[in-house]
Structure formats: structure tokens, C-alpha cells
Amino acid sequence: MKRIIRIICLLSIVFLLSGCWDVRELNETGFVTAIGIDSGQSKKLNVSVQVINPSGGSSMLSGGSSNAMSTLSYSAEGDNVFEATRKISKSISRQLHYGHTVLLAISEELARTEGIVHILDGIERDNELRSSASIILTKGLTAEQFLHTGALLDRIGAMKVKRLLNNTEEILGENSDGRLYQVIRTLTSPGREAWINGFKIQDDRGAKYTIADGIGVFRHGTLIGWIDNETSRGVLWTLGKVKSTLISLDYGGEKKNIGIETYRTQAKMKAVSKNGKPVIHIVVKAQANIGEVDADVDLLDPMVIMELEKQANAAIKEEIESSIKKLQEMKSDIYGFGNVIHQGQPKLWKKVAADWTDRTFPTLETVVTVDLHIHRLGLRTNPLIRSMEEQE
């Protein structure tokens, strides 16, 4: 009897087991690595996808031609992203899978004329697309052209863009890898505007390559302008997103002859009330190394190190204050100062929220404090030029 009961239980479990109702065979799936969105000709949007080319990858593995492309681009138009992506199925025999998408590219022209809010709504609703995908703006060309050209320049163009963002974030500090979920969170937060990295295809005497080029500044979800170089780095200093960078200092009457390499940067913002008006206090802390020296200077002298730290602090502070002034002129609070006030001084925020963008932010008072310390001199203590002069 017990044996019969066990058999009945096992049969019951078998009937309750669900099958793989949504299974996809690899040879029937097209893995999307990047999505590009432009203005359409006959419809509102033109959506492009960069898909892994299985024949290109297999030729490399089997010792075939290395000229075979590892990605292919397809595009279609629609009144929304949802419609356009499904129309792409007319031109590809595989079912598209967006779980491996690492890049979302939006053309500068579309971001400036139509904005990005209506685009991101449809993209966020797709449960396949990863919210950690990087988002960029294409400058000087459409997103479709960018994806196609990127595929020609690199085996998987989307991965190259990701690597470029990581490299410039780790080394230069003028760009930071902006993710899709971060931009969406910014757009839905009070007192904060969005910013997105710009990319373009550089043509140097016939040699083309992908390059990061500035940061796009938004107001109410629409692109209004660009910042780059020290201005963009000033923004990232304030946001605490500069992981490492090089600051050139003047010494002994010579220009830019000492390089300071920063690391372990931290930034904090705090809102206070002064005479009924908001004031933002910004504190940036960083540690630094001596990167390069082209001057006759005694680095073992503590007074010299203190002087270099003073110069570096002043240089960083100037970059931050200049970037704030620039963004105040553009009337775009990409720092999130308004959000800091909203969280730290909620009653004060209620008073200034209505005219924050047009009146309060452009005249907002900020207090910047920079605390940088030099901890290492590198493998060499005194400069090479000083050691040579001592021998003479």
C-alpha cells in the first residue's frame, strides 16, 4: 500500500512540473549588444540594434578570416521604441534577446529636439533590458551610423565604448560611466537634472576611431548644451566621481612642470539655511602622488610638499567653482543641489522649489573646500634633473 501511495505522489509531482515554455535555442536567438535611437523619417523614431554575428565569431574560433564582422546592425522605424523593435523582426530571422545589451545610444539631434523622457519610458518597461546598460549621446552622426561604424572599427563596438568609459573614468576623470538606471533616477528626482556622456567618430587622416567627447547637459529631459575638459571634471569632482586624474602645477616660474596624480577621492554636499536662503557646502577630499617632475625641486622638503598641496587644492577648487558658474548660466542643476536641499532642508525646499531652475539655482551660493594630501613620491625621491645637476 505504501508503495502505491509513493508512486501516486511521484506521478502527481510530474504533472505539476512546468516545462520551459519560453525556451530559446541559441541558433534561433539574436543577442543584442547595443541599441541606437534616432528621429525617424516616416515615423517618430528610428531604432537600430547591434546583434552578435555568430558566423563572424565562429570564423575567428575556427581559424577563418579575421575580417568577418562580429556584429551586424538592423534598424526599423516606429512611433515608439516598442513598435520599432518589433518591426526589426522583418529583417532578421532570429528572435532578438536584449538581456546582454550593454549600450544605449541616442542621437544628439533627437535628445535636443524631442528629449529623452518618452524614449526611456518604453525601454525601462522591457523586463529583458538591463538597467545597468551604459547610455551615451552620439555627436555629429546618428546613433545608427555610430553603431554601424563602431562595428567596423571594433569586433564588438558596444564593448569598446564600455571600455573607453571605464578607462577615462579611471585615468582622466572627465567622463564617468553613466548607467540607464542612474539617468532614469535623476529624471524622477526633485531638484536634479540629467547628464549623459557624448561620443563621436574621430577621423584622423583617414583613420577612424571612437572617442569620448564631453558631457551632455539636460534641462527637464531635453539636451541644452555640452561641457568638457576642466568643466566636466569640475562637475565630477563635486559628484565624487573622479577616481583618478592628473593635475599640472606651476613651480619655480615654469608652467605646468609638476604633475600630481590623485586617487581615493571623496565628495560630500550639505545644505544649510542662511538668511532664509539655501547655501550648499561642498567638501572634496583626495589623496595624491607625485606623478612627474620637470623642475629642480627638493621633494624631501616638507615645505615644498605643503606648497604643492596648496596649489593642487586651489586648482581643484577653481575647477569646481568654474563648473558651477557655467552650469548656473545654463540653468541646469546636474549636481543635484536641489535634491540635497530637499533631503536636508525640506521646509526650505518647499519655499524655493517652484522657481528653482530659473531663479534660485542660477544665484545659489556655494562654499567649496578642498583637502588634498600628497602621500607618495613614486619610485624616485628627488627629480632626475636635480640629481644630474648635483653630479655636475
Short mmCIF file of C-alpha atoms in Angstrom, two decimals:
data_model
loop_
_atom_site.label_atom_id
_atom_site.label_comp_id
_atom_site.label_asym_id
_atom_site.label_seq_id
_atom_site.Cartn_x
_atom_site.Cartn_y
_atom_site.Cartn_z
CA MET A 1 0.00 0.00 0.00
CA LYS A 2 2.78 2.40 0.89
CA ARG A 3 4.44 1.65 -2.44
CA ILE A 4 1.27 2.55 -4.36
CA ILE A 5 0.98 5.85 -2.44
CA ARG A 6 4.58 6.73 -3.29
CA ILE A 7 4.00 6.04 -6.99
CA ILE A 8 0.86 8.21 -6.97
CA CYS A 9 2.80 11.04 -5.26
CA LEU A 10 5.61 10.84 -7.80
CA LEU A 11 3.15 10.91 -10.70
CA SER A 12 1.40 13.92 -9.15
CA ILE A 13 4.71 15.80 -8.91
CA VAL A 14 5.48 15.07 -12.56
CA PHE A 15 2.17 16.60 -13.66
CA LEU A 16 2.82 19.68 -11.54
CA LEU A 17 6.26 20.34 -13.04
CA SER A 18 6.27 23.23 -15.54
CA GLY A 19 8.16 22.97 -18.78
CA CYS A 20 10.45 25.54 -20.41
CA TRP A 21 7.60 27.36 -22.12
CA ASP A 22 9.80 30.30 -23.14
CA VAL A 23 12.93 28.36 -24.09
CA ARG A 24 15.05 29.82 -26.92
CA GLU A 25 17.51 27.84 -28.94
CA LEU A 26 20.88 29.51 -29.45
CA ASN A 27 20.71 29.10 -33.22
CA GLU A 28 17.36 30.91 -33.22
CA THR A 29 18.39 33.82 -30.97
CA GLY A 30 19.96 37.14 -31.90
CA PHE A 31 21.87 38.63 -28.94
CA VAL A 32 21.63 42.43 -28.96
CA THR A 33 24.70 44.25 -27.61
CA ALA A 34 23.62 47.84 -28.33
CA ILE A 35 20.52 49.88 -29.19
CA GLY A 36 20.55 53.17 -31.12
CA ILE A 37 17.65 55.63 -31.29
CA ASP A 38 17.23 58.47 -33.82
CA SER A 39 14.43 60.59 -35.23
CA GLY A 40 12.56 58.72 -37.96
CA GLN A 41 11.67 59.74 -41.49
CA SER A 42 8.11 58.40 -41.82
CA LYS A 43 7.63 57.54 -38.13
CA LYS A 44 8.65 59.27 -34.92
CA LEU A 45 11.66 57.07 -34.16
CA ASN A 46 14.28 55.02 -35.96
CA VAL A 47 15.59 52.24 -33.72
CA SER A 48 18.78 50.32 -34.53
CA VAL A 49 20.16 47.22 -32.88
CA GLN A 50 23.68 45.80 -32.94
CA VAL A 51 23.46 42.00 -32.97
CA ILE A 52 26.19 39.43 -32.43
CA ASN A 53 27.11 37.78 -35.75
CA PRO A 54 27.55 34.06 -34.98
CA SER A 55 29.28 33.38 -38.30
CA GLY A 56 31.80 36.14 -37.59
CA GLY A 57 32.59 34.69 -34.18
CA SER A 58 32.85 31.11 -35.46
CA SER A 59 35.26 32.11 -38.22
CA MET A 60 37.59 33.56 -35.65
CA LEU A 61 37.39 30.45 -33.48
CA SER A 62 37.96 28.08 -36.40
CA GLY A 63 40.89 29.99 -37.79
CA GLY A 64 38.87 31.60 -40.59
CA SER A 65 39.09 35.12 -41.92
CA SER A 66 39.62 37.74 -39.21
CA ASN A 67 37.84 40.29 -41.44
CA ALA A 68 34.44 38.77 -40.67
CA MET A 69 32.33 41.21 -38.67
CA SER A 70 31.37 40.07 -35.16
CA THR A 71 28.26 42.26 -35.08
CA LEU A 72 25.60 43.26 -37.58
CA SER A 73 23.23 46.25 -37.47
CA TYR A 74 19.50 46.28 -38.21
CA SER A 75 17.01 49.14 -37.98
CA ALA A 76 13.31 49.94 -38.34
CA GLU A 77 11.01 52.89 -37.76
CA GLY A 78 8.05 53.18 -35.43
CA ASP A 79 6.02 55.68 -33.45
CA ASN A 80 7.63 54.32 -30.28
CA VAL A 81 10.53 52.09 -29.28
CA PHE A 82 8.23 49.13 -28.64
CA GLU A 83 6.84 49.22 -32.18
CA ALA A 84 10.17 49.80 -33.92
CA THR A 85 11.98 46.93 -32.20
CA ARG A 86 9.29 44.51 -33.29
CA LYS A 87 9.43 45.72 -36.89
CA ILE A 88 13.12 44.81 -36.93
CA SER A 89 11.98 41.17 -36.92
CA LYS A 90 11.13 41.63 -40.62
CA SER A 91 14.81 41.84 -41.49
CA ILE A 92 16.32 39.23 -39.17
CA SER A 93 15.49 35.54 -38.93
CA ARG A 94 16.43 35.28 -35.25
CA GLN A 95 14.40 36.29 -32.22
CA LEU A 96 16.08 39.27 -30.58
CA HIS A 97 17.23 38.92 -26.99
CA TYR A 98 18.09 42.12 -25.04
CA GLY A 99 19.47 40.54 -21.87
CA HIS A 100 23.06 41.18 -22.98
CA THR A 101 22.60 44.79 -24.12
CA VAL A 102 25.39 46.92 -22.66
CA LEU A 103 24.89 50.19 -24.54
CA LEU A 104 22.04 52.57 -25.37
CA ALA A 105 22.97 55.30 -27.87
CA ILE A 106 20.72 58.31 -28.52
CA SER A 107 21.48 60.86 -31.22
CA GLU A 108 22.25 64.42 -30.17
CA GLU A 109 19.64 65.73 -32.61
CA LEU A 110 16.85 63.65 -31.05
CA ALA A 111 17.87 64.47 -27.47
CA ARG A 112 17.92 68.19 -28.32
CA THR A 113 14.62 68.37 -30.23
CA GLU A 114 12.41 65.70 -28.66
CA GLY A 115 14.09 64.96 -25.35
CA ILE A 116 14.64 61.51 -23.84
CA VAL A 117 11.79 61.03 -21.35
CA HIS A 118 9.37 59.37 -23.80
CA ILE A 119 12.18 57.12 -25.06
CA LEU A 120 13.30 55.85 -21.67
CA ASP A 121 9.78 55.03 -20.52
CA GLY A 122 9.35 52.26 -23.10
CA ILE A 123 12.88 50.98 -22.59
CA GLU A 124 12.56 50.73 -18.81
CA ARG A 125 9.34 48.73 -19.11
CA ASP A 126 11.10 45.96 -21.05
CA ASN A 127 11.95 43.30 -18.48
CA GLU A 128 14.74 41.89 -20.70
CA LEU A 129 16.85 45.04 -21.00
CA ARG A 130 19.42 45.51 -18.24
CA SER A 131 19.08 48.81 -16.39
CA SER A 132 22.86 48.75 -15.86
CA ALA A 133 23.47 49.35 -19.58
CA SER A 134 25.54 52.44 -20.34
CA ILE A 135 23.75 55.36 -22.01
CA ILE A 136 25.51 57.79 -24.37
CA LEU A 137 24.78 60.57 -26.88
CA THR A 138 26.21 60.43 -30.40
CA LYS A 139 27.71 63.69 -31.67
CA GLY A 140 27.97 64.63 -35.33
CA LEU A 141 26.27 61.45 -36.58
CA THR A 142 23.16 59.41 -35.97
CA ALA A 143 23.02 56.60 -33.46
CA GLU A 144 22.51 54.16 -36.36
CA GLN A 145 25.69 55.41 -38.06
CA PHE A 146 27.55 55.22 -34.75
CA LEU A 147 26.59 51.59 -34.16
CA HIS A 148 27.43 50.60 -37.74
CA THR A 149 30.78 52.45 -37.79
CA GLY A 150 31.67 51.16 -34.33
CA ALA A 151 31.12 47.60 -35.52
CA LEU A 152 33.51 48.22 -38.42
CA LEU A 153 36.18 49.67 -36.12
CA ASP A 154 35.96 47.09 -33.35
CA ARG A 155 34.82 43.46 -33.23
CA ILE A 156 32.04 44.41 -30.80
CA GLY A 157 31.64 48.20 -30.88
CA ALA A 158 29.41 48.36 -27.78
CA MET A 159 32.08 46.71 -25.63
CA LYS A 160 34.70 49.16 -26.87
CA VAL A 161 32.55 52.10 -25.74
CA LYS A 162 32.19 50.47 -22.32
CA ARG A 163 35.96 50.07 -22.07
CA LEU A 164 36.53 53.67 -23.15
CA LEU A 165 34.16 54.93 -20.46
CA ASN A 166 35.88 52.82 -17.82
CA ASN A 167 39.34 53.95 -18.93
CA THR A 168 38.56 57.67 -18.96
CA GLU A 169 36.81 57.34 -15.60
CA GLU A 170 39.79 55.54 -14.07
CA ILE A 171 42.54 57.69 -15.62
CA LEU A 172 41.34 61.09 -16.86
CA GLY A 173 38.33 61.94 -14.71
CA GLU A 174 36.46 63.93 -17.39
CA ASN A 175 33.80 61.27 -18.04
CA SER A 176 32.03 58.71 -15.91
CA ASP A 177 30.18 55.59 -16.96
CA GLY A 178 26.57 56.79 -16.81
CA ARG A 179 24.08 53.92 -16.49
CA LEU A 180 20.48 53.78 -17.67
CA TYR A 181 19.04 53.39 -14.16
CA GLN A 182 21.04 56.41 -12.95
CA VAL A 183 19.64 58.69 -15.66
CA ILE A 184 16.08 57.48 -15.01
CA ARG A 185 16.52 58.00 -11.26
CA THR A 186 17.83 61.51 -11.92
CA LEU A 187 14.89 62.41 -14.16
CA THR A 188 12.44 61.38 -11.45
CA SER A 189 14.23 63.10 -8.54
CA PRO A 190 13.27 66.62 -7.42
CA GLY A 191 15.99 69.26 -7.80
CA ARG A 192 18.24 67.32 -10.14
CA GLU A 193 18.90 67.36 -13.89
CA ALA A 194 20.37 64.63 -16.07
CA TRP A 195 23.74 64.46 -17.80
CA ILE A 196 24.95 61.92 -20.38
CA ASN A 197 28.36 61.23 -21.93
CA GLY A 198 28.93 62.20 -25.55
CA PHE A 199 30.73 60.05 -28.14
CA LYS A 200 31.80 60.64 -31.71
CA ILE A 201 33.79 59.01 -34.50
CA GLN A 202 37.12 60.79 -34.96
CA ASP A 203 38.66 60.85 -38.44
CA ASP A 204 42.43 61.36 -38.30
CA ARG A 205 43.86 61.37 -41.85
CA GLY A 206 41.63 58.52 -42.90
CA ALA A 207 42.00 56.54 -39.67
CA LYS A 208 38.70 56.41 -37.78
CA TYR A 209 38.25 55.65 -34.11
CA THR A 210 35.68 56.08 -31.36
CA ILE A 211 36.30 58.85 -28.83
CA ALA A 212 34.55 60.17 -25.71
CA ASP A 213 33.72 63.83 -26.25
CA GLY A 214 32.23 65.87 -23.41
CA ILE A 215 29.11 65.60 -21.29
CA GLY A 216 25.62 66.48 -22.50
CA VAL A 217 23.69 68.76 -20.11
CA PHE A 218 19.91 68.39 -19.83
CA ARG A 219 17.07 70.52 -18.54
CA HIS A 220 13.69 68.87 -17.96
CA GLY A 221 14.80 65.86 -20.01
CA THR A 222 15.97 67.82 -23.06
CA LEU A 223 19.58 68.37 -24.16
CA ILE A 224 20.55 72.06 -23.91
CA GLY A 225 24.35 72.05 -24.32
CA TRP A 226 27.74 70.48 -23.72
CA ILE A 227 30.58 70.79 -21.23
CA ASP A 228 34.05 69.23 -21.48
CA ASN A 229 37.63 69.21 -20.20
CA GLU A 230 38.10 71.03 -16.87
CA THR A 231 34.41 71.99 -16.69
CA SER A 232 33.22 68.39 -16.88
CA ARG A 233 35.93 67.34 -14.45
CA GLY A 234 34.76 70.09 -12.08
CA VAL A 235 31.30 68.54 -12.14
CA LEU A 236 32.68 65.07 -11.45
CA TRP A 237 34.84 66.42 -8.60
CA THR A 238 31.65 67.74 -7.00
CA LEU A 239 29.80 64.46 -7.53
CA GLY A 240 32.71 62.41 -6.15
CA LYS A 241 33.12 60.52 -9.43
CA VAL A 242 36.77 61.38 -10.17
CA LYS A 243 38.60 58.15 -9.43
CA SER A 244 41.99 59.28 -10.71
CA THR A 245 43.31 62.20 -12.74
CA LEU A 246 46.39 64.34 -13.31
CA ILE A 247 46.71 67.96 -12.18
CA SER A 248 49.52 70.03 -13.69
CA LEU A 249 51.07 72.65 -11.40
CA ASP A 250 53.46 75.56 -11.90
CA TYR A 251 56.74 75.67 -9.98
CA GLY A 252 59.81 77.89 -9.99
CA GLY A 253 58.40 80.27 -12.59
CA GLU A 254 57.78 77.45 -15.10
CA LYS A 255 54.33 76.48 -16.38
CA LYS A 256 52.85 73.03 -15.80
CA ASN A 257 56.14 71.38 -14.85
CA ILE A 258 54.88 69.22 -11.96
CA GLY A 259 52.15 66.59 -12.32
CA ILE A 260 50.05 65.46 -9.35
CA GLU A 261 48.15 62.17 -9.68
CA THR A 262 45.06 62.00 -7.47
CA TYR A 263 43.33 58.88 -6.14
CA ARG A 264 40.78 57.95 -3.45
CA THR A 265 38.61 60.98 -3.99
CA GLN A 266 35.56 61.67 -1.84
CA ALA A 267 32.97 64.43 -2.05
CA LYS A 268 30.17 65.47 0.29
CA MET A 269 27.46 68.10 -0.08
CA LYS A 270 25.40 69.67 2.67
CA ALA A 271 22.61 72.25 2.54
CA VAL A 272 22.25 74.98 5.17
CA SER A 273 19.98 77.98 5.50
CA LYS A 274 21.45 81.47 5.52
CA ASN A 275 19.08 84.44 5.94
CA GLY A 276 16.26 82.29 4.61
CA LYS A 277 18.19 81.26 1.51
CA PRO A 278 19.88 77.93 0.76
CA VAL A 279 23.66 77.57 0.76
CA ILE A 280 25.46 74.44 -0.43
CA HIS A 281 28.70 73.40 1.29
CA ILE A 282 30.91 71.13 -0.82
CA VAL A 283 33.84 69.25 0.70
CA VAL A 284 36.21 67.32 -1.56
CA LYS A 285 38.95 65.13 -0.10
CA ALA A 286 41.65 63.41 -2.13
CA GLN A 287 44.96 61.63 -1.79
CA ALA A 288 47.69 62.14 -4.36
CA ASN A 289 51.06 61.00 -5.67
CA ILE A 290 53.81 62.92 -7.39
CA GLY A 291 53.30 61.86 -11.00
CA GLU A 292 56.05 63.69 -12.90
CA VAL A 293 58.53 66.47 -12.16
CA ASP A 294 60.38 68.66 -14.62
CA ALA A 295 61.84 71.13 -12.13
CA ASP A 296 64.77 71.50 -9.76
CA VAL A 297 62.83 70.97 -6.54
CA ASP A 298 63.59 69.18 -3.28
CA LEU A 299 60.64 66.83 -2.77
CA LEU A 300 62.03 65.71 0.59
CA ASP A 301 61.40 69.19 1.96
CA PRO A 302 58.03 69.20 3.81
CA MET A 303 57.54 72.88 2.95
CA VAL A 304 57.72 72.05 -0.77
CA ILE A 305 55.10 69.33 -0.40
CA MET A 306 52.85 71.72 1.53
CA GLU A 307 53.19 74.30 -1.25
CA LEU A 308 52.29 71.73 -3.90
CA GLU A 309 49.28 70.62 -1.86
CA LYS A 310 48.17 74.25 -1.57
CA GLN A 311 48.43 74.73 -5.33
CA ALA A 312 46.57 71.49 -6.04
CA ASN A 313 43.78 72.43 -3.64
CA ALA A 314 43.44 75.81 -5.32
CA ALA A 315 43.40 74.23 -8.80
CA ILE A 316 40.67 71.75 -7.90
CA LYS A 317 38.63 74.43 -6.16
CA GLU A 318 38.86 76.67 -9.23
CA GLU A 319 37.66 73.84 -11.49
CA ILE A 320 34.68 73.17 -9.22
CA GLU A 321 33.70 76.84 -8.88
CA SER A 322 34.10 77.45 -12.63
CA SER A 323 31.91 74.45 -13.45
CA ILE A 324 29.22 75.62 -11.01
CA LYS A 325 29.23 79.08 -12.59
CA LYS A 326 28.94 77.54 -16.07
CA LEU A 327 26.01 75.30 -15.08
CA GLN A 328 24.30 78.20 -13.33
CA GLU A 329 24.49 80.13 -16.59
CA MET A 330 22.97 77.12 -18.37
CA LYS A 331 20.30 76.83 -15.65
CA SER A 332 20.80 73.10 -15.25
CA ASP A 333 21.38 71.59 -11.81
CA ILE A 334 23.11 68.37 -12.82
CA TYR A 335 24.83 68.36 -9.41
CA GLY A 336 21.58 67.66 -7.62
CA PHE A 337 21.95 70.66 -5.27
CA GLY A 338 18.16 70.94 -5.19
CA ASN A 339 17.88 67.31 -4.15
CA VAL A 340 20.40 67.92 -1.34
CA ILE A 341 18.22 70.78 -0.09
CA HIS A 342 15.10 68.63 -0.48
CA GLN A 343 16.60 65.96 1.76
CA GLY A 344 18.46 68.13 4.26
CA GLN A 345 16.22 71.21 4.45
CA PRO A 346 12.72 70.07 3.38
CA LYS A 347 10.93 73.20 4.63
CA LEU A 348 13.38 75.45 2.79
CA TRP A 349 12.96 73.34 -0.36
CA LYS A 350 9.21 73.96 -0.35
CA LYS A 351 9.93 77.70 -0.49
CA VAL A 352 12.38 77.54 -3.42
CA ALA A 353 11.15 74.50 -5.41
CA ALA A 354 8.75 76.40 -7.68
CA ASP A 355 11.39 78.69 -9.19
CA TRP A 356 14.47 76.52 -8.52
CA THR A 357 15.64 76.17 -12.12
CA ASP A 358 15.02 79.71 -13.33
CA ARG A 359 15.83 81.84 -10.28
CA THR A 360 17.21 80.09 -7.20
CA PHE A 361 19.80 77.75 -8.71
CA PRO A 362 21.38 80.41 -11.03
CA THR A 363 22.08 82.61 -7.98
CA LEU A 364 22.74 79.84 -5.44
CA GLU A 365 25.62 80.45 -3.03
CA THR A 366 28.14 77.61 -2.73
CA VAL A 367 31.09 77.15 -0.39
CA VAL A 368 33.83 74.85 -1.71
CA THR A 369 36.51 73.27 0.48
CA VAL A 370 39.24 71.03 -0.96
CA ASP A 371 41.53 68.93 1.21
CA LEU A 372 44.22 67.13 -0.84
CA HIS A 373 47.27 65.46 0.67
CA ILE A 374 50.33 64.10 -1.13
CA HIS A 375 51.34 60.74 0.33
CA ARG A 376 53.80 59.26 -2.15
CA LEU A 377 56.68 60.48 -4.26
CA GLY A 378 56.92 57.46 -6.56
CA LEU A 379 59.95 55.22 -7.06
CA ARG A 380 62.25 58.24 -7.28
CA THR A 381 62.53 60.72 -4.41
CA ASN A 382 64.16 63.79 -5.97
CA PRO A 383 63.69 64.70 -9.65
CA LEU A 384 66.06 63.35 -12.29
CA ILE A 385 67.03 66.88 -13.33
CA ARG A 386 68.09 67.70 -9.74
CA SER A 387 70.19 64.55 -9.42
CA MET A 388 72.02 65.33 -12.70
CA GLU A 389 72.78 68.90 -11.58
CA GLU A 390 74.16 67.63 -8.25
CA GLN A 391 76.59 65.34 -10.11
CA GLU A 392 77.82 68.24 -12.19
#
